[in-house]
Amino acid sequence: MNDAPENVRLIGGEMLLWSDMSNRDGITDWRGAALELISRMLPPSGRVLLVGPHPQAVVDQVAAHAPSAAVLLRSYPDACALGERHPGLAVYCGRLEVFAAEEPYDLVLALDGLLRTHSAEAPAAAWIESLDALAAHVAPGGRLVLGVRNDLGVDRFLEARPAERDGGDDQWAPHGFDPSYPSGPGALDAGLESAGLTVQRCYAAYPGRQAPRALLAREALAFGLPDALTFPLSAGEGDRMLVADPLHLTRLVFRHRLGEELAPLWLAVATRPLITKTPRPSALTSRHTATVAAHDDPADADVTPHGDHADAAPYDEDAAEMMARDEPGAAVGPAGASALPLGLLEDGAAVYELTRAGLKRLPNGEERPIPTGRVVEEILVEACAREDVKTVRDLLSVLATWLEKEGGDAAAATDGLVYDGERFTAVTPGAPAPATPPDPRIALCRILWRFAVRLQAAGHHHPWPWPLDADQLTLTLCGMAGRPCDPGDLDLARKLDAELGHPTEPAAQAPTYRDLLGARDRLADQLTAALARVARLETKLSYRERELVRAKAKLHRSQRKATAYRRTLGYRLSRRLARPRKVARKVFRLLSG
């Protein structure tokens, strides 16, 4: 306790021997898309509060760019480690319910949700009660960014392991029995509104709750998204095909307009309405708001720093626009200068913004329309499932021609190309090209190598023999494309893949359930073939046994007839009369000879 940094303060309910950061599997790994969203909402002059454990990249960004930042954690070891890494942060250690700030905050970030804001020292509060306690720290005109995990997300249908096995040591109370926990986007909106907040934008995070790579607003999900966007959101990074076939299931989710309802988690951005019945200064802070409300009619002072927001006044957009003009860049409300994007997508190291006209690479990339058509990998997987070798051959031949004669992108891959029947288009153009333009045959070999690895890793059916490994399958596909390759070309293709970044290699150890399912499918195929062969042999054996029985019966009848014939008088007389003639013929031969 005496070794705690000076910027760490204990507020009550702290857990002295517990660490949330020791088990990182349960904490969402927010990356480029979330960091871009946070950077747009950080106020140039205001106070920021981080509630709960967050990835180090998020904390570092807030500490580097926020004028005044504080962190609330329940774990004492985590608080001490954070205080040592960022001496300028005010770190509070304890339960959310007992946290009392001197002033509300202009931006409150709780991307991990509210489940890790409780302490084992006291019974866990209901979700709506924790939300009320959190919303009380949002200043009028400030924003709250809250992450909420969906208990009925599409990732729950893809995971073969039961959901209750995900529970860690930090879940002292079983999850799923809190009636106030949001059961859908409507319930989430209702909970935020009951806490005195106005939902500004709600994002659906995909492809999973562990490491979301895309944030899509409900305005974008209300319309049919192109295949070029829905295909990359089907599985986790580096593993775009899982045993539960997320390609088909996630595509159905988007196709039936259920992208928000079945999202793995939601990221809600809400704001506390401003009080506009009295004039406000241009630089509106929580302290000025409280002072104006105190001097005005008490009936009009509906919003207080302590969370008394039952009768909050509606948001005045004209006043907010005026304040935004007075202080450019101040994120004081929904009409602030920092507009929220329709969507953010992460592809490798690049982040793209979804606009009404297409995709724009950040920070200063050119806006491009989203290509139409089907993803090449989806066409190939579907053709392999139907054993349609002709479709595979035709498509690979066209792909090889595109690389050779049309100067196709050598850094492309089957999961990043869209084919509309006439031309190929990259989903996210602008990927770094190799230093030396490679041979188109080597570029094709690399593309097919990546596809072969993912096809076998997922256990999808294909029309070629199963004993083929990824290398042999790649050479087979190159031959079908009319560009035969040898193992030396395959080595050059792997080197090119490593040069482009994110090299693909066969998984050294897949999850156990995936191995079992793949082995079960292969053994089932072999067993079916063996049973069919056994059935054919049994049928042939039964026929031969019947033929043998009939032959034995015929032989027995012949033997009985022969025995009866030998017992007849004529047979015996003929045998006796035949002997003198035989003796006479022998003597005659001797005399004549």
PDB file of N, CA, C and O in Angstrom, residues 432-467:
ATOM      1  N   PRO A 432       0.221  -1.870 -50.134  1.00  0.00           N
ATOM      2  CA  PRO A 432       1.604  -1.660 -50.580  1.00  0.00           C
ATOM      3  C   PRO A 432       2.017  -2.700 -51.602  1.00  0.00           C
ATOM      4  O   PRO A 432       1.835  -3.901 -51.414  1.00  0.00           O
ATOM      5  N   ALA A 433       2.580  -2.239 -52.707  1.00  0.00           N
ATOM      6  CA  ALA A 433       3.018  -3.128 -53.780  1.00  0.00           C
ATOM      7  C   ALA A 433       4.441  -3.577 -53.517  1.00  0.00           C
ATOM      8  O   ALA A 433       5.209  -2.916 -52.816  1.00  0.00           O
ATOM      9  N   PRO A 434       4.844  -4.728 -54.058  1.00  0.00           N
ATOM     10  CA  PRO A 434       6.227  -5.183 -53.863  1.00  0.00           C
ATOM     11  C   PRO A 434       7.216  -4.244 -54.532  1.00  0.00           C
ATOM     12  O   PRO A 434       6.884  -3.527 -55.485  1.00  0.00           O
ATOM     13  N   ALA A 435       8.425  -4.241 -54.023  1.00  0.00           N
ATOM     14  CA  ALA A 435       9.444  -3.333 -54.553  1.00  0.00           C
ATOM     15  C   ALA A 435       9.743  -3.621 -56.010  1.00  0.00           C
ATOM     16  O   ALA A 435       9.880  -2.707 -56.829  1.00  0.00           O
ATOM     17  N   THR A 436       9.833  -4.888 -56.364  1.00  0.00           N
ATOM     18  CA  THR A 436      10.072  -5.295 -57.756  1.00  0.00           C
ATOM     19  C   THR A 436       8.841  -6.015 -58.272  1.00  0.00           C
ATOM     20  O   THR A 436       8.368  -6.952 -57.629  1.00  0.00           O
ATOM     21  N   PRO A 437       8.285  -5.572 -59.394  1.00  0.00           N
ATOM     22  CA  PRO A 437       7.097  -6.247 -59.915  1.00  0.00           C
ATOM     23  C   PRO A 437       7.379  -7.724 -60.164  1.00  0.00           C
ATOM     24  O   PRO A 437       8.306  -8.076 -60.897  1.00  0.00           O
ATOM     25  N   PRO A 438       6.611  -8.614 -59.567  1.00  0.00           N
ATOM     26  CA  PRO A 438       6.893 -10.044 -59.714  1.00  0.00           C
ATOM     27  C   PRO A 438       6.355 -10.588 -61.029  1.00  0.00           C
ATOM     28  O   PRO A 438       5.567  -9.948 -61.732  1.00  0.00           O
ATOM     29  N   ASP A 439       6.790 -11.778 -61.351  1.00  0.00           N
ATOM     30  CA  ASP A 439       6.271 -12.500 -62.514  1.00  0.00           C
ATOM     31  C   ASP A 439       4.787 -12.796 -62.268  1.00  0.00           C
ATOM     32  O   ASP A 439       4.411 -13.238 -61.182  1.00  0.00           O
ATOM     33  N   PRO A 440       3.908 -12.535 -63.253  1.00  0.00           N
ATOM     34  CA  PRO A 440       2.481 -12.818 -63.032  1.00  0.00           C
ATOM     35  C   PRO A 440       2.211 -14.259 -62.628  1.00  0.00           C
ATOM     36  O   PRO A 440       1.270 -14.512 -61.864  1.00  0.00           O
ATOM     37  N   ARG A 441       3.012 -15.189 -63.095  1.00  0.00           N
ATOM     38  CA  ARG A 441       2.815 -16.579 -62.721  1.00  0.00           C
ATOM     39  C   ARG A 441       3.111 -16.791 -61.238  1.00  0.00           C
ATOM     40  O   ARG A 441       2.411 -17.544 -60.556  1.00  0.00           O
ATOM     41  N   ILE A 442       4.128 -16.088 -60.710  1.00  0.00           N
ATOM     42  CA  ILE A 442       4.437 -16.175 -59.281  1.00  0.00           C
ATOM     43  C   ILE A 442       3.348 -15.486 -58.457  1.00  0.00           C
ATOM     44  O   ILE A 442       2.964 -15.964 -57.379  1.00  0.00           O
ATOM     45  N   ALA A 443       2.840 -14.358 -58.958  1.00  0.00           N
ATOM     46  CA  ALA A 443       1.753 -13.677 -58.250  1.00  0.00           C
ATOM     47  C   ALA A 443       0.510 -14.554 -58.194  1.00  0.00           C
ATOM     48  O   ALA A 443      -0.175 -14.623 -57.163  1.00  0.00           O
ATOM     49  N   LEU A 444       0.188 -15.252 -59.286  1.00  0.00           N
ATOM     50  CA  LEU A 444      -0.954 -16.165 -59.285  1.00  0.00           C
ATOM     51  C   LEU A 444      -0.725 -17.320 -58.327  1.00  0.00           C
ATOM     52  O   LEU A 444      -1.652 -17.729 -57.590  1.00  0.00           O
ATOM     53  N   CYS A 445       0.487 -17.833 -58.298  1.00  0.00           N
ATOM     54  CA  CYS A 445       0.800 -18.930 -57.386  1.00  0.00           C
ATOM     55  C   CYS A 445       0.629 -18.488 -55.930  1.00  0.00           C
ATOM     56  O   CYS A 445       0.136 -19.256 -55.091  1.00  0.00           O
ATOM     57  N   ARG A 446       1.022 -17.256 -55.629  1.00  0.00           N
ATOM     58  CA  ARG A 446       0.838 -16.748 -54.263  1.00  0.00           C
ATOM     59  C   ARG A 446      -0.642 -16.639 -53.907  1.00  0.00           C
ATOM     60  O   ARG A 446      -1.075 -17.017 -52.804  1.00  0.00           O
ATOM     61  N   ILE A 447      -1.455 -16.117 -54.821  1.00  0.00           N
ATOM     62  CA  ILE A 447      -2.887 -15.979 -54.557  1.00  0.00           C
ATOM     63  C   ILE A 447      -3.524 -17.349 -54.296  1.00  0.00           C
ATOM     64  O   ILE A 447      -4.310 -17.530 -53.354  1.00  0.00           O
ATOM     65  N   LEU A 448      -3.171 -18.326 -55.118  1.00  0.00           N
ATOM     66  CA  LEU A 448      -3.749 -19.657 -54.964  1.00  0.00           C
ATOM     67  C   LEU A 448      -3.190 -20.372 -53.736  1.00  0.00           C
ATOM     68  O   LEU A 448      -3.872 -21.208 -53.137  1.00  0.00           O
ATOM     69  N   TRP A 449      -1.961 -20.034 -53.349  1.00  0.00           N
ATOM     70  CA  TRP A 449      -1.394 -20.604 -52.125  1.00  0.00           C
ATOM     71  C   TRP A 449      -2.182 -20.149 -50.910  1.00  0.00           C
ATOM     72  O   TRP A 449      -2.524 -20.961 -50.025  1.00  0.00           O
ATOM     73  N   ARG A 450      -2.502 -18.875 -50.842  1.00  0.00           N
ATOM     74  CA  ARG A 450      -3.283 -18.363 -49.718  1.00  0.00           C
ATOM     75  C   ARG A 450      -4.677 -18.995 -49.700  1.00  0.00           C
ATOM     76  O   ARG A 450      -5.205 -19.331 -48.637  1.00  0.00           O
ATOM     77  N   PHE A 451      -5.266 -19.144 -50.855  1.00  0.00           N
ATOM     78  CA  PHE A 451      -6.595 -19.763 -50.903  1.00  0.00           C
ATOM     79  C   PHE A 451      -6.537 -21.228 -50.478  1.00  0.00           C
ATOM     80  O   PHE A 451      -7.418 -21.700 -49.738  1.00  0.00           O
ATOM     81  N   ALA A 452      -5.524 -21.957 -50.911  1.00  0.00           N
ATOM     82  CA  ALA A 452      -5.417 -23.372 -50.546  1.00  0.00           C
ATOM     83  C   ALA A 452      -5.225 -23.549 -49.043  1.00  0.00           C
ATOM     84  O   ALA A 452      -5.803 -24.457 -48.430  1.00  0.00           O
ATOM     85  N   VAL A 453      -4.450 -22.674 -48.430  1.00  0.00           N
ATOM     86  CA  VAL A 453      -4.230 -22.769 -46.982  1.00  0.00           C
ATOM     87  C   VAL A 453      -5.539 -22.551 -46.233  1.00  0.00           C
ATOM     88  O   VAL A 453      -5.892 -23.304 -45.318  1.00  0.00           O
ATOM     89  N   ARG A 454      -6.295 -21.514 -46.598  1.00  0.00           N
ATOM     90  CA  ARG A 454      -7.548 -21.237 -45.899  1.00  0.00           C
ATOM     91  C   ARG A 454      -8.599 -22.308 -46.183  1.00  0.00           C
ATOM     92  O   ARG A 454      -9.394 -22.656 -45.323  1.00  0.00           O
ATOM     93  N   LEU A 455      -8.601 -22.823 -47.402  1.00  0.00           N
ATOM     94  CA  LEU A 455      -9.580 -23.857 -47.744  1.00  0.00           C
ATOM     95  C   LEU A 455      -9.365 -25.112 -46.906  1.00  0.00           C
ATOM     96  O   LEU A 455     -10.333 -25.694 -46.387  1.00  0.00           O
ATOM     97  N   GLN A 456      -8.123 -25.521 -46.746  1.00  0.00           N
ATOM     98  CA  GLN A 456      -7.859 -26.719 -45.951  1.00  0.00           C
ATOM     99  C   GLN A 456      -7.971 -26.450 -44.460  1.00  0.00           C
ATOM    100  O   GLN A 456      -8.398 -27.329 -43.699  1.00  0.00           O
ATOM    101  N   ALA A 457      -7.598 -25.252 -44.027  1.00  0.00           N
ATOM    102  CA  ALA A 457      -7.700 -24.942 -42.601  1.00  0.00           C
ATOM    103  C   ALA A 457      -9.149 -24.939 -42.138  1.00  0.00           C
ATOM    104  O   ALA A 457      -9.437 -25.268 -40.991  1.00  0.00           O
ATOM    105  N   ALA A 458     -10.067 -24.589 -43.025  1.00  0.00           N
ATOM    106  CA  ALA A 458     -11.473 -24.547 -42.662  1.00  0.00           C
ATOM    107  C   ALA A 458     -12.148 -25.894 -42.789  1.00  0.00           C
ATOM    108  O   ALA A 458     -13.240 -26.083 -42.285  1.00  0.00           O
ATOM    109  N   GLY A 459     -11.524 -26.835 -43.461  1.00  0.00           N
ATOM    110  CA  GLY A 459     -12.142 -28.130 -43.628  1.00  0.00           C
ATOM    111  C   GLY A 459     -13.250 -28.164 -44.653  1.00  0.00           C
ATOM    112  O   GLY A 459     -14.100 -29.058 -44.616  1.00  0.00           O
ATOM    113  N   HIS A 460     -13.265 -27.197 -45.595  1.00  0.00           N
ATOM    114  CA  HIS A 460     -14.301 -27.187 -46.617  1.00  0.00           C
ATOM    115  C   HIS A 460     -14.079 -28.314 -47.619  1.00  0.00           C
ATOM    116  O   HIS A 460     -12.946 -28.731 -47.882  1.00  0.00           O
ATOM    117  N   HIS A 461     -15.152 -28.766 -48.194  1.00  0.00           N
ATOM    118  CA  HIS A 461     -15.073 -29.841 -49.177  1.00  0.00           C
ATOM    119  C   HIS A 461     -14.499 -29.308 -50.489  1.00  0.00           C
ATOM    120  O   HIS A 461     -14.744 -28.165 -50.874  1.00  0.00           O
ATOM    121  N   HIS A 462     -13.712 -30.143 -51.152  1.00  0.00           N
ATOM    122  CA  HIS A 462     -13.209 -29.800 -52.482  1.00  0.00           C
ATOM    123  C   HIS A 462     -13.087 -31.080 -53.294  1.00  0.00           C
ATOM    124  O   HIS A 462     -13.030 -32.194 -52.733  1.00  0.00           O
ATOM    125  N   PRO A 463     -13.057 -30.983 -54.601  1.00  0.00           N
ATOM    126  CA  PRO A 463     -13.127 -32.185 -55.446  1.00  0.00           C
ATOM    127  C   PRO A 463     -11.819 -32.925 -55.628  1.00  0.00           C
ATOM    128  O   PRO A 463     -11.782 -33.882 -56.395  1.00  0.00           O
ATOM    129  N   TRP A 464     -10.754 -32.557 -54.943  1.00  0.00           N
ATOM    130  CA  TRP A 464      -9.465 -33.210 -55.115  1.00  0.00           C
ATOM    131  C   TRP A 464      -9.202 -34.152 -53.949  1.00  0.00           C
ATOM    132  O   TRP A 464      -9.831 -34.029 -52.893  1.00  0.00           O
ATOM    133  N   PRO A 465      -8.284 -35.084 -54.100  1.00  0.00           N
ATOM    134  CA  PRO A 465      -8.048 -36.054 -53.019  1.00  0.00           C
ATOM    135  C   PRO A 465      -7.669 -35.365 -51.710  1.00  0.00           C
ATOM    136  O   PRO A 465      -6.892 -34.400 -51.703  1.00  0.00           O
ATOM    137  N   TRP A 466      -8.190 -35.906 -50.610  1.00  0.00           N
ATOM    138  CA  TRP A 466      -7.927 -35.281 -49.320  1.00  0.00           C
ATOM    139  C   TRP A 466      -6.473 -35.375 -48.869  1.00  0.00           C
ATOM    140  O   TRP A 466      -6.002 -34.498 -48.144  1.00  0.00           O
ATOM    141  N   PRO A 467      -5.725 -36.392 -49.236  1.00  0.00           N
ATOM    142  CA  PRO A 467      -4.332 -36.413 -48.749  1.00  0.00           C
ATOM    143  C   PRO A 467      -3.475 -35.275 -49.269  1.00  0.00           C
ATOM    144  O   PRO A 467      -2.356 -35.088 -48.797  1.00  0.00           O
TER     145      PRO A 467
END
